[in-house]
PDB file of C-alpha atoms in Angstrom:
ATOM      1  CA  UNK A  26     -25.692 -32.653  59.981  1.00  0.00           C
ATOM      2  CA  UNK A  27     -28.404 -31.639  57.513  1.00  0.00           C
ATOM      3  CA  UNK A  28     -27.995 -31.163  53.772  1.00  0.00           C
ATOM      4  CA  UNK A  29     -28.383 -27.392  54.330  1.00  0.00           C
ATOM      5  CA  UNK A  30     -25.503 -27.428  56.826  1.00  0.00           C
ATOM      6  CA  UNK A  31     -23.370 -29.347  54.317  1.00  0.00           C
ATOM      7  CA  UNK A  32     -24.165 -26.808  51.602  1.00  0.00           C
ATOM      8  CA  UNK A  33     -23.425 -23.891  53.914  1.00  0.00           C
ATOM      9  CA  UNK A  34     -20.130 -25.425  55.048  1.00  0.00           C
ATOM     10  CA  UNK A  35     -19.105 -26.075  51.451  1.00  0.00           C
ATOM     11  CA  UNK A  36     -19.976 -22.503  50.511  1.00  0.00           C
ATOM     12  CA  UNK A  37     -17.835 -21.117  53.360  1.00  0.00           C
ATOM     13  CA  UNK A  38     -14.930 -23.360  52.387  1.00  0.00           C
ATOM     14  CA  UNK A  39     -15.149 -22.298  48.743  1.00  0.00           C
ATOM     15  CA  UNK A  40     -15.198 -18.629  49.727  1.00  0.00           C
ATOM     16  CA  UNK A  41     -12.141 -19.136  51.947  1.00  0.00           C
ATOM     17  CA  UNK A  42     -10.328 -20.886  49.096  1.00  0.00           C
ATOM     18  CA  UNK A  43     -11.102 -17.993  46.763  1.00  0.00           C
ATOM     19  CA  UNK A  44      -9.963 -15.395  49.317  1.00  0.00           C
ATOM     20  CA  UNK A  45      -6.628 -17.136  49.892  1.00  0.00           C
ATOM     21  CA  UNK A  46      -6.172 -17.618  46.148  1.00  0.00           C
ATOM     22  CA  UNK A  47      -6.790 -13.910  45.546  1.00  0.00           C
ATOM     23  CA  UNK A  48      -4.392 -12.871  48.329  1.00  0.00           C
ATOM     24  CA  UNK A  49      -1.637 -15.054  46.910  1.00  0.00           C
ATOM     25  CA  UNK A  50      -2.109 -13.805  43.350  1.00  0.00           C
ATOM     26  CA  UNK A  51      -2.097 -10.179  44.494  1.00  0.00           C
ATOM     27  CA  UNK A  52       1.151 -10.484  46.447  1.00  0.00           C
ATOM     28  CA  UNK A  53       4.564 -10.454  44.792  1.00  0.00           C
ATOM     29  CA  UNK A  54       6.150 -11.768  47.997  1.00  0.00           C
ATOM     30  CA  UNK A  55       5.397 -14.985  49.915  1.00  0.00           C
ATOM     31  CA  UNK A  56       2.612 -14.602  52.496  1.00  0.00           C
ATOM     32  CA  UNK A  57       2.697 -16.248  55.917  1.00  0.00           C
ATOM     33  CA  UNK A  58      -0.178 -18.115  57.530  1.00  0.00           C
ATOM     34  CA  UNK A  59      -0.430 -15.415  60.204  1.00  0.00           C
ATOM     35  CA  UNK A  60      -0.943 -12.808  57.468  1.00  0.00           C
ATOM     36  CA  UNK A  61      -3.661 -14.864  55.775  1.00  0.00           C
ATOM     37  CA  UNK A  62      -5.644 -15.860  58.882  1.00  0.00           C
ATOM     38  CA  UNK A  63      -7.262 -12.438  59.613  1.00  0.00           C
ATOM     39  CA  UNK A  64      -8.977 -12.496  56.206  1.00  0.00           C
ATOM     40  CA  UNK A  65     -10.721 -15.813  56.897  1.00  0.00           C
ATOM     41  CA  UNK A  66     -12.200 -15.428  60.342  1.00  0.00           C
ATOM     42  CA  UNK A  67     -11.589 -17.235  63.610  1.00  0.00           C
ATOM     43  CA  UNK A  68     -10.983 -20.978  63.469  1.00  0.00           C
ATOM     44  CA  UNK A  69     -10.272 -21.146  59.739  1.00  0.00           C
ATOM     45  CA  UNK A  70      -8.134 -24.100  58.623  1.00  0.00           C
ATOM     46  CA  UNK A  71      -5.491 -22.034  56.833  1.00  0.00           C
ATOM     47  CA  UNK A  72      -3.022 -24.903  56.496  1.00  0.00           C
ATOM     48  CA  UNK A  73      -5.699 -27.162  55.059  1.00  0.00           C
ATOM     49  CA  UNK A  74      -6.760 -24.485  52.565  1.00  0.00           C
ATOM     50  CA  UNK A  75      -3.169 -23.961  51.439  1.00  0.00           C
ATOM     51  CA  UNK A  76      -2.686 -27.712  51.044  1.00  0.00           C
ATOM     52  CA  UNK A  77      -5.858 -27.936  48.962  1.00  0.00           C
ATOM     53  CA  UNK A  78      -4.773 -25.070  46.722  1.00  0.00           C
ATOM     54  CA  UNK A  79      -1.283 -26.571  46.354  1.00  0.00           C
ATOM     55  CA  UNK A  80      -2.824 -29.854  45.198  1.00  0.00           C
ATOM     56  CA  UNK A  81      -5.173 -28.047  42.802  1.00  0.00           C
ATOM     57  CA  UNK A  82      -2.292 -26.152  41.150  1.00  0.00           C
ATOM     58  CA  UNK A  83       0.223 -29.021  41.233  1.00  0.00           C
ATOM     59  CA  UNK A  84      -0.050 -29.833  37.522  1.00  0.00           C
ATOM     60  CA  UNK A  85      -0.633 -26.316  36.213  1.00  0.00           C
ATOM     61  CA  UNK A  86       1.619 -23.627  34.773  1.00  0.00           C
ATOM     62  CA  UNK A  87       1.918 -22.016  38.193  1.00  0.00           C
ATOM     63  CA  UNK A  88       2.393 -23.914  41.442  1.00  0.00           C
ATOM     64  CA  UNK A  89       1.695 -22.944  45.025  1.00  0.00           C
ATOM     65  CA  UNK A  90       5.003 -23.358  46.859  1.00  0.00           C
ATOM     66  CA  UNK A  91       6.315 -22.810  50.359  1.00  0.00           C
ATOM     67  CA  UNK A  92       9.220 -20.443  50.930  1.00  0.00           C
ATOM     68  CA  UNK A  93      10.319 -20.477  54.562  1.00  0.00           C
ATOM     69  CA  UNK A  94       7.269 -19.395  56.575  1.00  0.00           C
ATOM     70  CA  UNK A  95       5.513 -17.977  53.521  1.00  0.00           C
ATOM     71  CA  UNK A  96       3.508 -19.276  50.560  1.00  0.00           C
ATOM     72  CA  UNK A  97       3.470 -17.973  46.993  1.00  0.00           C
ATOM     73  CA  UNK A  98       2.451 -18.794  43.429  1.00  0.00           C
ATOM     74  CA  UNK A  99       5.482 -19.403  41.236  1.00  0.00           C
ATOM     75  CA  UNK A 100       5.999 -20.554  37.654  1.00  0.00           C
ATOM     76  CA  UNK A 101       6.231 -24.345  37.378  1.00  0.00           C
ATOM     77  CA  UNK A 102       9.899 -25.344  37.329  1.00  0.00           C
ATOM     78  CA  UNK A 103       9.655 -27.157  33.999  1.00  0.00           C
ATOM     79  CA  UNK A 104       8.294 -23.993  32.332  1.00  0.00           C
ATOM     80  CA  UNK A 105      10.703 -21.481  33.835  1.00  0.00           C
ATOM     81  CA  UNK A 106      12.851 -21.362  30.683  1.00  0.00           C
ATOM     82  CA  UNK A 107       9.932 -19.917  28.690  1.00  0.00           C
ATOM     83  CA  UNK A 108       9.755 -16.828  30.885  1.00  0.00           C
ATOM     84  CA  UNK A 109      13.462 -16.116  31.186  1.00  0.00           C
ATOM     85  CA  UNK A 110      13.294 -13.552  28.405  1.00  0.00           C
ATOM     86  CA  UNK A 111      10.747 -11.613  30.470  1.00  0.00           C
ATOM     87  CA  UNK A 112      12.981 -11.384  33.531  1.00  0.00           C
ATOM     88  CA  UNK A 113      14.542  -8.048  34.389  1.00  0.00           C
ATOM     89  CA  UNK A 114      18.259  -7.886  33.921  1.00  0.00           C
ATOM     90  CA  UNK A 115      20.077  -7.732  37.225  1.00  0.00           C
ATOM     91  CA  UNK A 116      23.666  -6.922  38.009  1.00  0.00           C
ATOM     92  CA  UNK A 117      25.562 -10.212  38.307  1.00  0.00           C
ATOM     93  CA  UNK A 118      27.145 -10.863  41.670  1.00  0.00           C
ATOM     94  CA  UNK A 119      30.915 -10.731  41.906  1.00  0.00           C
ATOM     95  CA  UNK A 120      32.848 -13.826  42.926  1.00  0.00           C
ATOM     96  CA  UNK A 121      33.428 -12.254  46.346  1.00  0.00           C
ATOM     97  CA  UNK A 122      29.681 -11.682  46.791  1.00  0.00           C
ATOM     98  CA  UNK A 123      28.826 -15.227  45.690  1.00  0.00           C
ATOM     99  CA  UNK A 124      31.383 -16.705  48.082  1.00  0.00           C
ATOM    100  CA  UNK A 125      30.154 -14.508  50.926  1.00  0.00           C
ATOM    101  CA  UNK A 126      26.520 -15.442  50.229  1.00  0.00           C
ATOM    102  CA  UNK A 127      27.379 -19.160  50.155  1.00  0.00           C
ATOM    103  CA  UNK A 128      29.318 -18.947  53.424  1.00  0.00           C
ATOM    104  CA  UNK A 129      26.470 -17.108  55.147  1.00  0.00           C
ATOM    105  CA  UNK A 130      23.897 -19.571  53.776  1.00  0.00           C
ATOM    106  CA  UNK A 131      25.729 -22.669  55.028  1.00  0.00           C
ATOM    107  CA  UNK A 132      27.382 -21.266  58.175  1.00  0.00           C
ATOM    108  CA  UNK A 133      24.686 -18.921  59.500  1.00  0.00           C
ATOM    109  CA  UNK A 134      24.648 -17.287  61.898  1.00  0.00           C
ATOM    110  CA  UNK A 135      28.055 -15.984  60.799  1.00  0.00           C
ATOM    111  CA  UNK A 136      30.018 -12.881  61.765  1.00  0.00           C
ATOM    112  CA  UNK A 137      32.142 -10.891  59.340  1.00  0.00           C
ATOM    113  CA  UNK A 138      35.302 -12.298  60.949  1.00  0.00           C
ATOM    114  CA  UNK A 139      34.018 -15.853  60.522  1.00  0.00           C
ATOM    115  CA  UNK A 140      33.211 -15.184  56.858  1.00  0.00           C
ATOM    116  CA  UNK A 141      36.731 -13.851  56.330  1.00  0.00           C
ATOM    117  CA  UNK A 142      38.217 -16.878  58.093  1.00  0.00           C
ATOM    118  CA  UNK A 143      36.445 -19.271  55.696  1.00  0.00           C
ATOM    119  CA  UNK A 144      37.259 -17.203  52.589  1.00  0.00           C
ATOM    120  CA  UNK A 145      40.840 -16.580  53.630  1.00  0.00           C
ATOM    121  CA  UNK A 146      40.597 -12.929  52.594  1.00  0.00           C
ATOM    122  CA  UNK A 147      38.956  -9.802  53.998  1.00  0.00           C
ATOM    123  CA  UNK A 148      35.318  -9.116  53.168  1.00  0.00           C
ATOM    124  CA  UNK A 149      34.618  -5.506  52.214  1.00  0.00           C
ATOM    125  CA  UNK A 150      31.670  -3.583  53.620  1.00  0.00           C
ATOM    126  CA  UNK A 151      30.345  -3.124  50.097  1.00  0.00           C
ATOM    127  CA  UNK A 152      29.975  -6.878  49.599  1.00  0.00           C
ATOM    128  CA  UNK A 153      27.693  -7.303  52.606  1.00  0.00           C
ATOM    129  CA  UNK A 154      25.814  -4.103  51.701  1.00  0.00           C
ATOM    130  CA  UNK A 155      25.173  -5.452  48.200  1.00  0.00           C
ATOM    131  CA  UNK A 156      23.758  -8.711  49.537  1.00  0.00           C
ATOM    132  CA  UNK A 157      21.555  -6.871  52.043  1.00  0.00           C
ATOM    133  CA  UNK A 158      20.318  -4.449  49.368  1.00  0.00           C
ATOM    134  CA  UNK A 159      19.379  -7.467  47.242  1.00  0.00           C
ATOM    135  CA  UNK A 160      17.284  -8.651  50.189  1.00  0.00           C
ATOM    136  CA  UNK A 161      19.118 -11.995  50.487  1.00  0.00           C
ATOM    137  CA  UNK A 162      21.103 -11.312  53.660  1.00  0.00           C
ATOM    138  CA  UNK A 163      20.079  -9.672  56.928  1.00  0.00           C
ATOM    139  CA  UNK A 164      21.646  -8.764  60.242  1.00  0.00           C
ATOM    140  CA  UNK A 165      20.391 -11.318  62.774  1.00  0.00           C
ATOM    141  CA  UNK A 166      21.831 -10.210  66.124  1.00  0.00           C
ATOM    142  CA  UNK A 167      25.082  -9.824  68.030  1.00  0.00           C
ATOM    143  CA  UNK A 168      27.355 -12.690  69.064  1.00  0.00           C
ATOM    144  CA  UNK A 169      27.921 -13.041  72.801  1.00  0.00           C
ATOM    145  CA  UNK A 170      31.681 -12.720  72.487  1.00  0.00           C
ATOM    146  CA  UNK A 171      34.098  -9.842  73.127  1.00  0.00           C
ATOM    147  CA  UNK A 172      33.218  -6.929  70.870  1.00  0.00           C
ATOM    148  CA  UNK A 173      29.706  -8.382  70.306  1.00  0.00           C
ATOM    149  CA  UNK A 174      30.094  -8.647  66.496  1.00  0.00           C
ATOM    150  CA  UNK A 175      27.014  -8.617  64.284  1.00  0.00           C
ATOM    151  CA  UNK A 176      25.786 -11.988  62.993  1.00  0.00           C
ATOM    152  CA  UNK A 177      24.395 -12.414  59.488  1.00  0.00           C
ATOM    153  CA  UNK A 178      21.886 -14.836  57.998  1.00  0.00           C
ATOM    154  CA  UNK A 179      19.784 -15.321  54.882  1.00  0.00           C
ATOM    155  CA  UNK A 180      16.209 -14.131  54.337  1.00  0.00           C
ATOM    156  CA  UNK A 181      13.006 -15.640  52.974  1.00  0.00           C
ATOM    157  CA  UNK A 182      13.691 -13.654  49.796  1.00  0.00           C
ATOM    158  CA  UNK A 183      16.873 -15.742  49.445  1.00  0.00           C
ATOM    159  CA  UNK A 184      14.825 -18.937  49.705  1.00  0.00           C
ATOM    160  CA  UNK A 185      12.293 -17.609  47.198  1.00  0.00           C
ATOM    161  CA  UNK A 186      14.910 -16.521  44.652  1.00  0.00           C
ATOM    162  CA  UNK A 187      16.723 -19.858  44.720  1.00  0.00           C
ATOM    163  CA  UNK A 188      13.548 -21.970  44.844  1.00  0.00           C
ATOM    164  CA  UNK A 189      14.096 -23.411  48.322  1.00  0.00           C
ATOM    165  CA  UNK A 190      11.356 -24.286  50.795  1.00  0.00           C
ATOM    166  CA  UNK A 191      13.769 -24.204  53.743  1.00  0.00           C
ATOM    167  CA  UNK A 192      17.498 -23.981  54.434  1.00  0.00           C
ATOM    168  CA  UNK A 193      17.618 -27.756  54.777  1.00  0.00           C
ATOM    169  CA  UNK A 194      17.002 -27.914  51.007  1.00  0.00           C
ATOM    170  CA  UNK A 195      20.373 -26.316  50.239  1.00  0.00           C
ATOM    171  CA  UNK A 196      22.483 -28.553  47.953  1.00  0.00           C
ATOM    172  CA  UNK A 197      24.601 -31.099  49.762  1.00  0.00           C
ATOM    173  CA  UNK A 198      28.245 -31.983  49.158  1.00  0.00           C
ATOM    174  CA  UNK A 199      27.527 -34.526  46.407  1.00  0.00           C
ATOM    175  CA  UNK A 200      25.186 -32.107  44.627  1.00  0.00           C
ATOM    176  CA  UNK A 201      27.839 -29.395  44.650  1.00  0.00           C
ATOM    177  CA  UNK A 202      30.427 -31.826  43.312  1.00  0.00           C
ATOM    178  CA  UNK A 203      28.052 -32.976  40.567  1.00  0.00           C
ATOM    179  CA  UNK A 204      27.459 -29.383  39.512  1.00  0.00           C
ATOM    180  CA  UNK A 205      31.212 -28.861  39.226  1.00  0.00           C
ATOM    181  CA  UNK A 206      31.235 -26.319  42.040  1.00  0.00           C
ATOM    182  CA  UNK A 207      33.619 -28.348  44.192  1.00  0.00           C
ATOM    183  CA  UNK A 208      36.751 -30.253  43.265  1.00  0.00           C
ATOM    184  CA  UNK A 209      36.553 -34.041  43.221  1.00  0.00           C
ATOM    185  CA  UNK A 210      39.930 -34.142  45.012  1.00  0.00           C
ATOM    186  CA  UNK A 211      38.546 -32.824  48.288  1.00  0.00           C
ATOM    187  CA  UNK A 212      39.404 -34.586  51.573  1.00  0.00           C
ATOM    188  CA  UNK A 213      37.057 -37.562  52.070  1.00  0.00           C
ATOM    189  CA  UNK A 214      36.042 -36.356  55.547  1.00  0.00           C
ATOM    190  CA  UNK A 215      35.023 -32.855  54.403  1.00  0.00           C
ATOM    191  CA  UNK A 216      31.552 -31.927  55.654  1.00  0.00           C
ATOM    192  CA  UNK A 217      29.250 -29.022  54.799  1.00  0.00           C
ATOM    193  CA  UNK A 218      27.755 -27.542  57.992  1.00  0.00           C
ATOM    194  CA  UNK A 219      24.039 -27.389  58.645  1.00  0.00           C
ATOM    195  CA  UNK A 220      22.738 -23.789  58.769  1.00  0.00           C
ATOM    196  CA  UNK A 221      20.808 -22.696  61.839  1.00  0.00           C
ATOM    197  CA  UNK A 222      17.175 -21.958  60.945  1.00  0.00           C
ATOM    198  CA  UNK A 223      15.908 -20.532  64.237  1.00  0.00           C
ATOM    199  CA  UNK A 224      15.317 -16.908  65.163  1.00  0.00           C
ATOM    200  CA  UNK A 225      18.339 -16.546  67.459  1.00  0.00           C
ATOM    201  CA  UNK A 226      20.895 -19.053  68.684  1.00  0.00           C
ATOM    202  CA  UNK A 227      21.889 -19.349  72.359  1.00  0.00           C
ATOM    203  CA  UNK A 228      25.080 -17.391  71.733  1.00  0.00           C
ATOM    204  CA  UNK A 229      23.256 -14.490  70.039  1.00  0.00           C
ATOM    205  CA  UNK A 230      21.649 -11.370  71.500  1.00  0.00           C
ATOM    206  CA  UNK A 231      18.861  -9.571  69.603  1.00  0.00           C
ATOM    207  CA  UNK A 232      19.596  -6.355  67.764  1.00  0.00           C
ATOM    208  CA  UNK A 233      18.382  -3.188  69.478  1.00  0.00           C
ATOM    209  CA  UNK A 234      17.201  -0.159  67.463  1.00  0.00           C
ATOM    210  CA  UNK A 235      20.327   1.641  68.677  1.00  0.00           C
ATOM    211  CA  UNK A 236      22.486  -1.149  67.203  1.00  0.00           C
ATOM    212  CA  UNK A 237      21.655  -0.049  63.670  1.00  0.00           C
ATOM    213  CA  UNK A 238      23.196   3.356  64.292  1.00  0.00           C
ATOM    214  CA  UNK A 239      26.184   1.762  66.023  1.00  0.00           C
ATOM    215  CA  UNK A 240      26.774  -0.526  63.063  1.00  0.00           C
ATOM    216  CA  UNK A 241      26.603   2.377  60.627  1.00  0.00           C
ATOM    217  CA  UNK A 242      29.101   4.299  62.763  1.00  0.00           C
ATOM    218  CA  UNK A 243      31.437   1.283  62.805  1.00  0.00           C
ATOM    219  CA  UNK A 244      31.223   1.012  59.016  1.00  0.00           C
ATOM    220  CA  UNK A 245      31.965   4.744  58.613  1.00  0.00           C
ATOM    221  CA  UNK A 246      35.036   4.364  60.827  1.00  0.00           C
ATOM    222  CA  UNK A 247      36.217   1.404  58.750  1.00  0.00           C
ATOM    223  CA  UNK A 248      35.797   3.390  55.561  1.00  0.00           C
ATOM    224  CA  UNK A 249      37.809   6.303  57.011  1.00  0.00           C
ATOM    225  CA  UNK A 250      40.591   3.910  58.062  1.00  0.00           C
ATOM    226  CA  UNK A 251      40.676   2.446  54.547  1.00  0.00           C
ATOM    227  CA  UNK A 252      41.124   5.904  52.997  1.00  0.00           C
ATOM    228  CA  UNK A 253      43.868   6.973  55.458  1.00  0.00           C
TER     229      UNK A 253
END
């Protein structure tokens, strides 16, 4: 390869780096590799470019991090406290919402009945609506059981908000104990389940467009029964 070819290749690589950098800075949400690829041309090494940018920003005030299938620039963890005063105030989640979110995160895919079984109390429609409006929970599909109940799971926005690359990075049992979130007098054989990270599990059917209307109708019926 000639010196001219080397220079041309380096120029193309630098342009690709700058394009990806610009795309990431312009987006408030994590961007997937499939979304980046069309901007770089056929055969571009998107993963390599992202790895190079991540290394370049590793020691800076912002870091390039992975959130599920997406990538985004985020404030370095050790500097996050400086920007807390700039964050928008959000409505704190109720205890019921926090418990529901935790159960979905660790047990997903989970149906409403399964969430209620773990909590030991009923879960109101408003709790799930609140979590879905926040963008942290989504309807995944329908369980292949009588009644075909809807299954729920977390979103990439959930990973992004809590600084997780993947669901496997959720705190383990010892971490939760150390944070004071679980009692030290728990049974020694207690285990926290591993959440399912795939698109759909074998016992799930995909949601159809008509399912959304059916779910809304079911919720309306539940609300009417509650008022009667």
